[in-house]
């Protein structure tokens, strides 16, 4: 049985010189590894009464949809601009270089609905913090977040609202 760690490929100097990209596709291609990964992501939330799993485009869709099934919750895609039909709610956020936006359908979550946020990687933390704000703006309750990989040197956790649980399976 291969560890998750051995199923993540480190690609040096991608997408830019000096950056090491963590490629999750070997993990997805390994039936047992992917299943164990979803089990491990779900484990902290088994008793959290999660009603909706919100996956961040695009790799967050893959883990989020599988996790939603595991937790018997619905799945809500948080998308890049221009993908969803209106009306949408939007949050803008800063990237390392430039800015981006996340959108959700304005009726995607019910008031107070208990939502779990999911993405593959926590890097500088801007994306996950924006997702938290988006879910809160929709009137739902962001119960917490799970990511597969946390890149600790980038200190993304510091941008995540304190007091809300954030779980990561692998830390580099
Ligand atoms: P942040 O906003 O935390 O800086 O960036 C997180 C977003 O960038 C996530 O949606 C994630 O998919 C993507 N990302 C950043 N670095 C990596 C990486 O090394 N590997 C993968 N798979 N995604 C990354």
Coordinates of N, CA, C and O and ligand atoms in Angstrom, one line a residue:
X1 N 0.8 -1.2 0.0 CA 0.0 0.0 0.0 C 0.9 1.3 0.0 O 1.7 1.4 0.9
X2 N 0.8 2.1 -1.0 CA 1.6 3.3 -1.1 C 1.1 4.4 -0.3 O -0.1 4.6 -0.2
X3 N 2.0 5.2 0.4 CA 1.5 6.3 1.2 C 1.1 7.4 0.2 O 1.5 7.5 -0.9
X4 N 0.3 8.4 0.7 CA -0.2 9.5 -0.1 C 1.1 10.3 -0.6 O 1.1 10.7 -1.7
X5 N 2.0 10.4 0.4 CA 3.2 11.1 0.1 C 3.9 10.7 -1.2 O 4.3 11.5 -2.0
X6 N 4.0 9.4 -1.3 CA 4.7 8.8 -2.5 C 3.9 9.0 -3.8 O 4.5 8.7 -4.9
X7 N 2.7 9.3 -3.7 CA 1.8 9.5 -4.8 C 1.7 10.9 -5.3 O 0.9 11.2 -6.2
X8 N 2.4 11.8 -4.6 CA 2.4 13.2 -5.0 C 3.7 13.5 -5.7 O 4.8 13.2 -5.1
X9 N 3.7 14.1 -6.9 CA 4.9 14.3 -7.6 C 5.4 15.7 -7.5 O 4.5 16.6 -7.7
X10 N 6.6 15.9 -7.1 CA 7.1 17.3 -7.0 C 7.8 17.7 -8.3 O 8.7 17.0 -8.8
X11 N 7.3 18.7 -8.9 CA 7.8 19.2 -10.2 C 8.6 20.5 -10.0 O 8.0 21.5 -9.8
X12 N 9.9 20.4 -10.0 CA 10.7 21.6 -9.8 C 10.6 22.6 -11.0 O 10.4 22.2 -12.1
X13 N 10.6 23.9 -10.6 CA 10.6 25.0 -11.6 C 9.3 25.0 -12.5 O 9.4 25.3 -13.7
X14 N 8.2 24.6 -11.9 CA 6.9 24.7 -12.6 C 5.9 25.4 -11.7 O 5.8 25.0 -10.5
X15 N 5.1 26.3 -12.1 CA 5.0 26.9 -13.5 C 6.1 28.0 -13.8 O 6.1 28.5 -14.9
X16 N 6.9 28.3 -12.7 CA 7.9 29.3 -12.9 C 9.2 28.8 -12.3 O 9.2 28.0 -11.3
X17 N 10.4 29.3 -12.7 CA 11.6 29.0 -12.1 C 11.6 29.3 -10.6 O 11.0 30.3 -10.1
X18 N 12.0 28.3 -9.8 CA 12.1 28.5 -8.3 C 10.8 28.0 -7.6 O 10.8 27.9 -6.4
X19 N 9.8 27.7 -8.3 CA 8.5 27.1 -7.7 C 8.5 25.6 -7.9 O 8.9 25.1 -8.9
X20 N 8.2 24.9 -6.8 CA 8.0 23.5 -6.9 C 6.5 23.2 -6.9 O 5.8 23.4 -5.9
X21 N 6.0 22.6 -8.0 CA 4.6 22.3 -8.1 C 4.3 20.9 -7.6 O 5.1 20.0 -7.9
X22 N 3.3 20.8 -6.8 CA 2.9 19.5 -6.2 C 1.8 18.9 -7.1 O 0.7 19.5 -7.2
X23 N 2.2 17.9 -7.9 CA 1.2 17.3 -8.9 C 0.5 16.2 -8.2 O 1.1 15.2 -7.8
X24 N -0.8 16.3 -8.1 CA -1.7 15.3 -7.4 C -2.2 14.2 -8.4 O -2.9 13.3 -7.9
X25 N -1.9 14.3 -9.7 CA -2.5 13.4 -10.6 C -2.1 11.9 -10.4 O -2.9 11.1 -10.6
X26 N -0.9 11.7 -10.0 CA -0.6 10.2 -9.7 C -1.4 9.7 -8.6 O -1.8 8.5 -8.6
X27 N -1.8 10.5 -7.6 CA -2.7 10.0 -6.5 C -4.0 9.7 -7.1 O -4.6 8.7 -6.7
X28 N -4.6 10.6 -7.9 CA -5.9 10.4 -8.5 C -6.0 9.1 -9.3 O -7.0 8.4 -9.3
X29 N -4.8 8.8 -9.9 CA -4.8 7.6 -10.8 C -4.6 6.3 -10.0 O -4.8 5.2 -10.6
X30 N -4.4 6.4 -8.8 CA -4.2 5.2 -7.9 C -5.5 4.9 -7.1 O -5.8 5.6 -6.2
X31 N -6.2 3.9 -7.6 CA -7.5 3.6 -7.0 C -7.5 3.6 -5.5 O -8.3 4.2 -4.8
X32 N -6.6 2.8 -4.9 CA -6.5 2.6 -3.5 C -6.1 3.9 -2.8 O -6.6 4.3 -1.8
X33 N -5.1 4.6 -3.4 CA -4.6 5.8 -2.8 C -5.6 6.9 -2.8 O -5.8 7.6 -1.7
X34 N -6.4 7.0 -3.8 CA -7.4 8.1 -3.9 C -8.5 7.8 -2.9 O -8.9 8.7 -2.2
X35 N -8.9 6.5 -2.8 CA -9.9 6.1 -1.8 C -9.5 6.4 -0.4 O -10.2 7.0 0.4
X36 N -8.2 6.1 -0.1 CA -7.7 6.3 1.3 C -7.6 7.8 1.6 O -7.8 8.2 2.7
X37 N -7.3 8.5 0.5 CA -7.2 10.0 0.7 C -8.5 10.6 1.0 O -8.6 11.4 1.9
X38 N -9.6 10.1 0.3 CA -10.9 10.7 0.6 C -11.4 10.3 2.0 O -11.9 11.1 2.8
X39 N -11.1 9.0 2.4 CA -11.4 8.6 3.8 C -10.7 9.5 4.8 O -11.3 9.9 5.8
X40 N -9.4 9.8 4.6 CA -8.7 10.6 5.5 C -9.2 12.0 5.6 O -9.2 12.7 6.6
X41 N -9.5 12.6 4.4 CA -10.1 13.9 4.4 C -11.4 14.0 5.1 O -11.7 15.0 5.8
X42 N -12.2 12.9 5.0 CA -13.5 12.9 5.6 C -13.5 12.7 7.1 O -14.3 13.2 7.9
X43 N -12.4 12.0 7.6 CA -12.4 11.6 9.0 C -12.7 12.6 10.0 O -13.5 12.4 10.9
X44 N -12.1 13.8 10.0 CA -12.3 14.8 11.0 C -13.8 15.4 11.0 O -14.2 16.1 12.0
X45 N -14.5 15.1 9.9 CA -15.8 15.8 9.7 C -17.0 14.8 9.9 O -18.1 15.2 9.7
X46 N -16.7 13.6 10.3 CA -17.7 12.5 10.3 C -18.9 13.0 11.2 O -20.1 12.7 10.8
X47 N -18.7 13.6 12.3 CA -19.8 14.0 13.2 C -20.1 15.5 13.2 O -20.7 16.0 14.1
X48 N -19.6 16.2 12.1 CA -19.8 17.6 12.1 C -21.1 18.1 11.4 O -21.3 19.3 11.2
X49 N -21.9 17.2 11.0 CA -23.2 17.5 10.4 C -23.0 18.4 9.2 O -23.6 19.4 9.0
X50 N -22.0 18.1 8.3 CA -21.8 18.8 7.1 C -23.0 18.6 6.1 O -23.3 17.5 5.8
X51 N -23.5 19.7 5.7 CA -24.7 19.6 4.7 C -24.2 19.9 3.3 O -24.9 19.4 2.3
X52 N -23.2 20.7 3.1 CA -22.7 21.0 1.8 C -21.2 21.0 1.8 O -20.6 21.6 2.7
X53 N -20.6 20.4 0.7 CA -19.1 20.5 0.5 C -18.9 21.5 -0.6 O -19.5 21.3 -1.7
X54 N -18.2 22.5 -0.4 CA -17.9 23.5 -1.4 C -16.5 23.3 -1.9 O -15.5 23.5 -1.2
X55 N -16.4 22.9 -3.2 CA -15.1 22.6 -3.8 C -14.6 23.8 -4.6 O -15.4 24.5 -5.3
X56 N -13.4 24.1 -4.5 CA -12.8 25.3 -5.2 C -12.2 24.9 -6.6 O -11.5 23.9 -6.7
X57 N -12.6 25.6 -7.7 CA -12.2 25.2 -9.0 C -10.7 25.3 -9.1 O -10.1 26.2 -8.6
X58 N -10.0 24.3 -9.7 CA -10.7 23.2 -10.3 C -10.4 21.9 -9.6 O -11.2 21.0 -9.5
X59 N -9.2 21.8 -9.0 CA -8.9 20.5 -8.3 C -9.7 20.2 -7.1 O -9.9 19.1 -6.7
X60 N -10.2 21.3 -6.5 CA -11.1 21.2 -5.4 C -12.4 20.5 -5.7 O -13.1 19.9 -4.9
X61 N -12.8 20.5 -7.0 CA -14.0 19.8 -7.5 C -13.8 18.3 -7.3 O -14.7 17.6 -7.0
X62 N -12.6 17.8 -7.6 CA -12.3 16.4 -7.7 C -12.4 15.8 -6.2 O -13.1 14.8 -6.0
X63 N -11.7 16.5 -5.3 CA -11.7 16.0 -3.9 C -13.0 16.3 -3.3 O -13.6 15.5 -2.5
X64 N -13.6 17.5 -3.6 CA -14.8 17.9 -2.9 C -16.0 17.0 -3.3 O -16.8 16.7 -2.4
X65 N -16.1 16.6 -4.5 CA -17.3 15.8 -5.0 C -17.2 14.5 -4.3 O -18.2 13.9 -3.8
X66 N -16.0 13.9 -4.3 CA -15.9 12.5 -3.6 C -16.1 12.7 -2.1 O -16.8 11.8 -1.5
X67 N -15.7 13.7 -1.5 CA -15.9 13.9 -0.1 C -17.4 14.2 0.2 O -17.9 13.7 1.3
X68 N -18.1 14.9 -0.6 CA -19.5 15.1 -0.4 C -20.2 13.8 -0.4 O -21.1 13.6 0.5
X69 N -19.9 12.9 -1.3 CA -20.5 11.5 -1.3 C -20.2 10.8 0.0 O -21.1 10.2 0.6
X70 N -19.0 10.9 0.5 CA -18.6 10.2 1.7 C -19.3 10.7 2.9 O -19.7 10.0 3.8
X71 N -19.6 12.1 2.9 CA -20.2 12.7 4.1 C -21.7 12.8 3.9 O -22.4 13.5 4.7
X72 N -22.2 12.2 2.8 CA -23.7 12.3 2.6 C -24.2 13.8 2.5 O -25.2 14.1 3.1
X73 N -23.4 14.6 1.9 CA -23.7 16.0 1.8 C -23.8 16.4 0.3 O -23.4 15.6 -0.6
X74 N -24.4 17.5 0.0 CA -24.4 18.0 -1.4 C -23.1 18.6 -1.8 O -22.2 18.8 -0.9
X75 N -22.9 18.9 -3.0 CA -21.7 19.5 -3.5 C -22.0 20.8 -4.2 O -22.9 20.9 -5.0
X76 N -21.2 21.9 -3.9 CA -21.4 23.2 -4.5 C -20.1 23.6 -5.1 O -19.1 23.7 -4.3
X77 N -20.0 23.9 -6.4 CA -18.8 24.4 -7.0 C -18.6 25.9 -6.8 O -19.5 26.7 -7.0
X78 N -17.4 26.3 -6.3 CA -17.0 27.7 -6.2 C -16.1 27.9 -7.4 O -15.1 27.3 -7.5
X79 N -16.6 28.8 -8.3 CA -16.0 28.9 -9.7 C -15.2 30.1 -10.0 O -15.5 31.2 -9.4
X80 N -14.3 30.0 -11.0 CA -13.7 31.2 -11.5 C -14.7 32.0 -12.3 O -15.8 31.5 -12.7
X81 N -14.4 33.3 -12.5 CA -15.4 34.2 -13.1 C -15.9 33.8 -14.5 O -15.1 33.2 -15.2
X82 N -17.2 34.1 -14.7 CA -17.7 33.8 -16.1 C -18.2 32.4 -16.4 O -18.6 32.1 -17.5
X83 N -18.1 31.5 -15.4 CA -18.5 30.1 -15.7 C -20.0 29.9 -15.3 O -20.6 29.0 -15.9
X84 N -20.5 30.6 -14.3 CA -21.8 30.3 -13.7 C -22.8 31.3 -14.3 O -22.5 32.5 -14.5
X85 N -24.0 30.8 -14.6 CA -25.1 31.8 -15.0 C -25.5 32.7 -13.9 O -25.5 32.3 -12.7
X86 N -25.9 34.0 -14.1 CA -26.3 34.9 -13.1 C -27.6 34.4 -12.5 O -28.4 33.7 -13.1
X87 N -28.0 34.9 -11.3 CA -27.2 35.8 -10.4 C -26.1 35.1 -9.6 O -26.3 33.9 -9.2
X88 N -25.0 35.7 -9.5 CA -23.9 35.1 -8.7 C -23.4 36.1 -7.6 O -23.7 37.3 -7.7
X89 N -22.8 35.6 -6.6 CA -22.1 36.4 -5.6 C -20.6 36.1 -5.8 O -20.2 35.0 -6.2
X90 N -19.8 37.2 -5.6 CA -18.4 37.2 -6.0 C -17.5 37.7 -4.9 O -17.9 38.7 -4.3
X91 N -16.3 37.1 -4.8 CA -15.3 37.7 -3.9 C -14.0 37.8 -4.7 O -13.6 36.9 -5.3
X92 N -13.4 39.0 -4.6 CA -12.1 39.2 -5.3 C -11.0 39.0 -4.2 O -11.2 39.3 -3.1
X93 N -9.8 38.5 -4.7 CA -8.7 38.3 -3.8 C -7.4 38.4 -4.5 O -7.3 38.3 -5.7
X94 N -6.4 38.7 -3.7 CA -5.0 38.9 -4.2 C -4.3 37.5 -4.4 O -4.4 36.6 -3.6
X95 N -3.6 37.4 -5.5 CA -2.7 36.3 -5.7 C -1.3 36.8 -5.5 O -1.0 38.0 -5.4
X96 N -0.3 35.8 -5.6 CA 1.1 36.2 -5.5 C 1.4 37.3 -6.6 O 2.0 38.3 -6.3
X97 N 0.9 37.1 -7.8 CA 1.0 38.1 -8.9 C -0.4 38.3 -9.4 O -1.0 37.5 -10.0
X98 N -0.9 39.5 -9.1 CA -2.2 39.9 -9.6 C -3.3 39.6 -8.7 O -3.2 39.4 -7.5
X99 N -4.5 39.4 -9.2 CA -5.7 39.1 -8.4 C -6.6 38.1 -9.2 O -6.4 37.9 -10.4
X100 N -7.6 37.6 -8.4 CA -8.5 36.7 -9.1 C -9.9 36.8 -8.3 O -10.0 37.6 -7.4
X101 N -10.9 36.1 -8.8 CA -12.2 36.2 -8.2 C -12.8 34.8 -8.1 O -12.5 33.9 -9.0
X102 N -13.6 34.6 -7.1 CA -14.4 33.3 -7.0 C -15.8 33.7 -7.0 O -16.3 34.7 -6.3
X103 N -16.7 32.8 -7.6 CA -18.1 33.1 -7.7 C -18.9 31.8 -7.3 O -18.4 30.7 -7.5
X104 N -20.1 32.1 -6.8 CA -21.0 31.0 -6.5 C -22.4 31.5 -6.9 O -22.7 32.7 -6.9
X105 N -23.3 30.6 -7.3 CA -24.7 31.0 -7.6 C -25.2 31.6 -6.3 O -25.0 31.1 -5.2
X106 N -26.0 32.7 -6.4 CA -26.5 33.4 -5.2 C -27.4 32.5 -4.3 O -27.6 32.8 -3.1
X107 N -28.0 31.5 -5.0 CA -28.9 30.6 -4.2 C -28.3 29.2 -3.9 O -28.9 28.2 -3.7
X108 N -26.9 29.2 -4.0 CA -26.2 27.9 -4.0 C -26.3 27.2 -2.6 O -26.3 26.0 -2.5
X109 N -26.4 28.1 -1.5 CA -26.5 27.5 -0.2 C -27.7 28.1 0.6 O -28.0 29.3 0.3
X110 N -28.2 27.4 1.5 CA -29.4 27.9 2.3 C -28.8 28.7 3.5 O -27.7 28.5 3.9
X111 N -29.6 29.7 4.0 CA -29.1 30.4 5.2 C -28.8 29.4 6.3 O -29.6 28.5 6.6
X112 N -27.6 29.6 6.9 CA -27.2 28.7 8.0 C -26.7 27.4 7.6 O -26.3 26.6 8.5
X113 N -26.8 27.0 6.3 CA -26.3 25.7 5.9 C -24.9 25.4 6.3 O -24.0 26.3 6.1
X114 N -24.6 24.2 6.8 CA -23.3 23.9 7.3 C -22.4 23.4 6.2 O -22.5 22.3 5.7
X115 N -21.4 24.3 5.9 CA -20.6 24.1 4.7 C -19.1 23.8 5.0 O -18.5 24.4 5.9
X116 N -18.6 22.8 4.3 CA -17.1 22.5 4.4 C -16.4 22.9 3.1 O -16.9 22.6 2.0
X117 N -15.3 23.6 3.2 CA -14.6 24.1 2.1 C -13.4 23.1 1.8 O -12.8 22.6 2.7
X118 N -13.2 22.8 0.5 CA -12.2 21.8 0.1 C -11.4 22.3 -1.1 O -11.9 22.8 -2.1
X119 N -10.1 22.1 -1.0 CA -9.2 22.4 -2.1 C -8.0 21.4 -2.0 O -7.8 20.7 -1.0
X120 N -7.3 21.3 -3.1 CA -6.1 20.4 -3.1 C -5.0 21.0 -2.3 O -4.4 20.3 -1.5
X121 N -4.6 22.2 -2.5 CA -3.4 22.8 -2.0 C -3.7 24.1 -1.3 O -4.4 25.0 -1.8
X122 N -3.2 24.3 -0.1 CA -3.1 25.6 0.6 C -1.7 26.2 0.4 O -0.7 25.6 0.9
X123 N -1.6 27.3 -0.4 CA -0.3 27.9 -0.6 C -0.3 29.2 0.1 O -0.1 29.2 1.4
X124 N -0.5 30.3 -0.5 CA -0.5 31.6 0.3 C -1.8 31.8 1.1 O -1.8 32.8 1.9
X125 N -2.8 31.0 0.8 CA -4.0 31.1 1.6 C -5.1 32.0 1.0 O -6.2 32.0 1.6
X126 N -4.8 32.8 0.0 CA -5.8 33.7 -0.5 C -7.0 33.1 -1.1 O -8.1 33.6 -0.8
X127 N -6.9 32.0 -1.7 CA -8.0 31.3 -2.4 C -9.0 30.8 -1.3 O -10.2 31.0 -1.4
X128 N -8.4 30.1 -0.3 CA -9.3 29.5 0.7 C -9.9 30.6 1.6 O -11.1 30.4 1.9
X129 N -9.2 31.6 1.9 CA -9.8 32.7 2.7 C -11.0 33.4 1.9 O -12.0 33.7 2.4
X130 N -10.8 33.5 0.5 CA -11.8 34.1 -0.3 C -13.1 33.2 -0.3 O -14.2 33.6 -0.3
X131 N -12.8 31.9 -0.4 CA -13.9 30.9 -0.4 C -14.7 31.0 0.9 O -15.9 30.9 0.9
X132 N -14.0 31.2 2.0 CA -14.6 31.3 3.3 C -15.5 32.6 3.3 O -16.7 32.5 3.7
X133 N -15.0 33.7 2.8 CA -15.8 34.9 2.7 C -17.0 34.7 1.8 O -18.1 35.2 2.1
X134 N -16.8 34.0 0.7 CA -17.9 33.8 -0.2 C -19.1 33.0 0.4 O -20.2 33.4 0.3
X135 N -18.7 32.0 1.1 CA -19.7 31.1 1.7 C -20.4 31.9 2.8 O -21.7 31.8 3.0
X136 N -19.7 32.7 3.6 CA -20.3 33.6 4.6 C -21.3 34.6 4.0 O -22.4 34.8 4.5
X137 N -20.8 35.2 2.9 CA -21.7 36.2 2.2 C -23.0 35.5 1.7 O -24.0 36.2 1.6
X138 N -22.9 34.3 1.3 CA -24.1 33.6 0.9 C -25.1 33.3 2.0 O -26.2 32.8 1.8
X139 N -24.6 33.6 3.3 CA -25.5 33.4 4.4 C -25.4 32.0 5.1 O -26.0 31.7 6.0
X140 N -24.5 31.1 4.5 CA -24.3 29.8 5.1 C -23.2 29.9 6.2 O -22.7 30.9 6.5
X141 N -23.0 28.7 6.8 CA -22.0 28.7 8.0 C -20.8 27.9 7.5 O -20.9 26.7 7.3
X142 N -19.6 28.6 7.3 CA -18.4 27.9 7.0 C -17.9 27.1 8.3 O -17.4 27.7 9.2
X143 N -18.1 25.8 8.3 CA -17.8 25.0 9.5 C -16.3 24.8 9.6 O -15.7 24.7 10.6
X144 N -15.6 24.7 8.4 CA -14.2 24.4 8.4 C -13.7 24.2 7.0 O -14.5 24.3 6.0
X145 N -12.4 23.7 6.9 CA -11.9 23.5 5.6 C -10.9 22.3 5.7 O -10.3 22.0 6.7
X146 N -10.8 21.6 4.5 CA -9.8 20.5 4.4 C -9.1 20.7 3.1 O -9.7 20.9 2.1
X147 N -7.7 20.5 3.2 CA -6.9 20.5 2.0 C -6.1 19.3 2.1 O -5.8 18.8 3.1
X148 N -5.7 18.8 0.9 CA -4.8 17.7 0.8 C -3.4 18.1 1.3 O -2.7 17.4 2.1
X149 N -2.9 19.2 0.7 CA -1.5 19.6 0.9 C -1.4 21.1 1.5 O -2.1 22.0 0.9
X150 N -0.6 21.3 2.5 CA -0.4 22.6 3.0 C 1.1 22.9 2.8 O 2.0 22.2 3.3
X151 N 1.4 24.0 2.1 CA 2.8 24.4 1.8 C 3.1 25.4 2.9 O 2.9 26.6 2.9
X152 N 3.7 24.8 4.0 CA 3.8 25.6 5.3 C 4.7 26.9 5.1 O 4.4 27.9 5.8
X153 N 5.7 26.8 4.3 CA 6.6 28.0 4.1 C 5.8 29.2 3.7 O 6.3 30.4 3.9
X154 N 4.7 29.0 3.0 CA 3.9 30.2 2.4 C 3.0 30.8 3.5 O 2.3 31.8 3.2
X155 N 2.8 30.1 4.6 CA 2.1 30.6 5.7 C 0.6 31.0 5.4 O 0.1 32.0 5.9
X156 N 0.0 30.2 4.5 CA -1.4 30.4 4.1 C -2.4 30.3 5.3 O -3.4 31.0 5.3
X157 N -2.0 29.5 6.3 CA -2.9 29.3 7.4 C -3.2 30.6 8.2 O -4.2 30.8 8.8
X158 N -2.2 31.6 8.1 CA -2.3 32.8 8.8 C -3.5 33.7 8.2 O -4.0 34.5 8.9
X159 N -3.9 33.4 7.0 CA -5.0 34.1 6.3 C -6.3 33.5 6.6 O -7.3 34.1 6.2
X160 N -6.3 32.3 7.1 CA -7.6 31.6 7.4 C -8.1 32.1 8.7 O -7.4 32.3 9.7
X161 N -9.4 32.3 8.8 CA -10.0 32.9 10.1 C -9.8 32.0 11.3 O -10.1 30.8 11.2
X162 N -9.1 32.5 12.3 CA -8.9 31.8 13.5 C -10.2 31.3 14.1 O -11.2 31.9 13.9
X163 N -10.1 30.2 14.8 CA -11.3 29.7 15.4 C -12.1 28.7 14.5 O -13.0 28.0 15.0
X164 N -11.8 28.7 13.2 CA -12.5 27.8 12.3 C -11.5 26.7 12.0 O -10.4 27.0 11.5
X165 N -11.8 25.4 12.2 CA -10.8 24.3 11.9 C -10.4 24.3 10.4 O -11.2 24.4 9.5
X166 N -9.1 24.1 10.3 CA -8.5 23.9 8.9 C -7.6 22.7 9.0 O -6.6 22.7 9.8
X167 N -8.0 21.6 8.3 CA -7.2 20.3 8.4 C -6.4 20.2 7.1 O -6.9 20.4 6.0
X168 N -5.1 19.7 7.2 CA -4.4 19.3 6.0 C -3.8 17.9 6.2 O -3.4 17.6 7.4
X169 N -3.7 17.2 5.2 CA -3.3 15.8 5.3 C -1.7 15.7 5.2 O -1.1 14.9 5.8
X170 N -1.2 16.5 4.3 CA 0.3 16.5 4.0 C 0.8 17.9 4.2 O 0.2 18.8 3.6
X171 N 1.9 18.0 4.8 CA 2.6 19.4 5.0 C 4.0 19.3 4.5 O 4.8 18.4 4.9
X172 N 4.3 20.3 3.6 CA 5.7 20.4 3.1 C 6.3 21.7 3.5 O 5.6 22.7 3.5
Ligands
LIG1 P1 -3.2 30.2 -2.7 O1 -4.3 31.1 -2.9 O2 -3.3 29.5 -1.4 O3 -1.9 30.9 -2.9 O4 -3.2 29.1 -3.8 C1 -4.0 27.9 -3.7 C2 -4.5 27.6 -5.1 O5 -3.5 27.4 -6.0 C3 -5.2 26.2 -5.0 O6 -6.5 26.3 -5.6 C4 -4.3 25.3 -5.7 O7 -5.1 24.4 -6.5 C5 -3.3 26.1 -6.5 N1 -1.9 25.7 -6.2 C6 -0.9 26.5 -5.7 N2 0.2 25.8 -5.7 C7 -0.1 24.6 -6.1 C8 0.7 23.3 -6.3 O8 1.9 23.3 -6.0 N3 0.1 22.2 -6.7 C9 -1.2 22.3 -7.0 N4 -1.8 21.1 -7.5 N5 -2.0 23.4 -6.9 C10 -1.4 24.5 -6.5

